[in-house]
Amino acid sequence: MPAFLNVVPPGLVVAVLAVLIVSQLFYAFLRYRRRAYLPILLMTAIGFGLGQLWDYLGLPSLRMGQADILPALVFALLLQPLARFVPRPARQPEEPELQTRQ
């Protein structure tokens, strides 16, 4: 077993995989007009972070290993409508204006 695997806590691996899976499910099944995947992924990650904070505060929760699942899913779902306010880079780069010599 490589030495770097002893440093990574198992709860972090479970949480990262859960964020990726749940964000894909939100992207596939929640219907919004304009959607991009990265804002949904960001809101899901923030929701899971709030779920971990919920667990850290000692409030009741449903856990999967070291990762807190139930409040994380609820927070991630409630934050999804805010994904449309996350700024995204423009699709096409803007051309610099040509300066004219006088």
Coordinates of C-alpha atoms in Angstrom, one line a residue:
M1 CA 0.0 0.0 0.0
P2 CA 1.5 3.4 -1.0
A3 CA 2.3 5.7 1.9
F4 CA 0.2 8.6 0.6
L5 CA -3.0 6.6 1.1
N6 CA -2.4 6.5 4.8
V7 CA -2.5 10.3 4.9
V8 CA -5.9 10.7 3.1
P9 CA -8.9 10.1 5.5
P10 CA -11.5 7.7 4.1
G11 CA -14.3 10.2 4.8
L12 CA -12.7 12.6 2.4
V13 CA -12.7 10.0 -0.4
V14 CA -16.3 9.1 0.3
A15 CA -17.3 12.8 0.4
V16 CA -15.6 13.6 -2.9
L17 CA -17.2 10.6 -4.6
A18 CA -20.6 11.5 -3.1
V19 CA -20.3 15.1 -4.3
L20 CA -19.4 14.0 -7.9
I21 CA -22.3 11.4 -8.0
V22 CA -24.9 13.7 -6.5
S23 CA -24.0 16.7 -8.7
Q24 CA -24.3 14.4 -11.8
L25 CA -27.8 13.3 -10.5
F26 CA -28.8 16.9 -9.9
Y27 CA -27.6 17.9 -13.4
A28 CA -29.5 15.1 -15.0
F29 CA -32.8 15.2 -13.1
L30 CA -33.4 18.8 -11.9
R31 CA -34.9 21.0 -14.6
Y32 CA -33.8 24.6 -14.9
R33 CA -33.7 26.7 -18.0
R34 CA -30.0 27.6 -18.3
R35 CA -27.7 25.1 -16.6
A36 CA -24.0 24.5 -16.6
Y37 CA -22.4 21.7 -14.7
L38 CA -19.7 23.6 -12.8
P39 CA -22.2 25.8 -10.8
I40 CA -24.2 22.7 -9.9
L41 CA -21.0 21.0 -8.8
L42 CA -20.0 24.0 -6.8
M43 CA -23.4 24.3 -5.0
T44 CA -23.3 20.5 -4.3
A45 CA -19.8 20.8 -2.8
I46 CA -20.9 23.7 -0.6
G47 CA -24.0 21.7 0.5
F48 CA -21.8 18.8 1.5
G49 CA -19.5 21.2 3.3
L50 CA -22.5 22.6 5.2
G51 CA -23.5 19.0 6.0
Q52 CA -20.1 18.3 7.4
L53 CA -20.4 21.5 9.5
W54 CA -23.8 20.2 10.7
D55 CA -22.1 17.0 11.8
Y56 CA -19.2 18.9 13.4
L57 CA -21.6 20.8 15.5
G58 CA -23.0 17.5 16.8
L59 CA -26.5 17.8 15.4
P60 CA -28.3 14.6 14.5
S61 CA -27.4 13.1 11.1
L62 CA -27.2 10.0 9.0
R63 CA -23.6 9.0 8.3
M64 CA -21.9 6.9 5.7
G65 CA -18.5 6.0 7.2
Q66 CA -17.0 9.3 8.2
A67 CA -19.1 11.4 5.8
D68 CA -22.3 13.0 6.8
I69 CA -25.0 12.2 4.2
L70 CA -28.5 13.3 5.0
P71 CA -28.0 16.9 6.0
A72 CA -25.5 17.2 3.2
L73 CA -28.0 16.0 0.6
V74 CA -30.7 18.4 2.0
F75 CA -28.3 21.4 1.9
A76 CA -27.0 20.5 -1.6
L77 CA -30.6 20.2 -2.9
L78 CA -31.7 23.5 -1.3
L79 CA -28.7 25.4 -2.8
Q80 CA -29.3 24.2 -6.4
P81 CA -31.5 27.2 -7.4
L82 CA -28.6 29.5 -6.4
A83 CA -26.4 27.8 -9.1
R84 CA -27.7 30.3 -11.7
F85 CA -26.1 33.2 -9.8
V86 CA -22.6 31.7 -10.0
P87 CA -20.5 33.7 -12.4
R88 CA -19.2 31.7 -15.3
P89 CA -16.4 32.6 -17.8
A90 CA -17.6 33.8 -21.2
R91 CA -17.9 31.1 -23.9
Q92 CA -15.8 33.1 -26.4
P93 CA -12.8 35.2 -25.4
E94 CA -13.2 38.9 -25.9
E95 CA -11.1 40.4 -28.6
P96 CA -8.9 43.3 -27.5
E97 CA -9.8 46.6 -29.1
L98 CA -7.5 47.8 -31.8
Q99 CA -5.9 51.1 -31.1
T100 CA -5.7 53.6 -33.9
R101 CA -2.8 55.9 -34.3
Q102 CA -3.4 59.5 -34.6

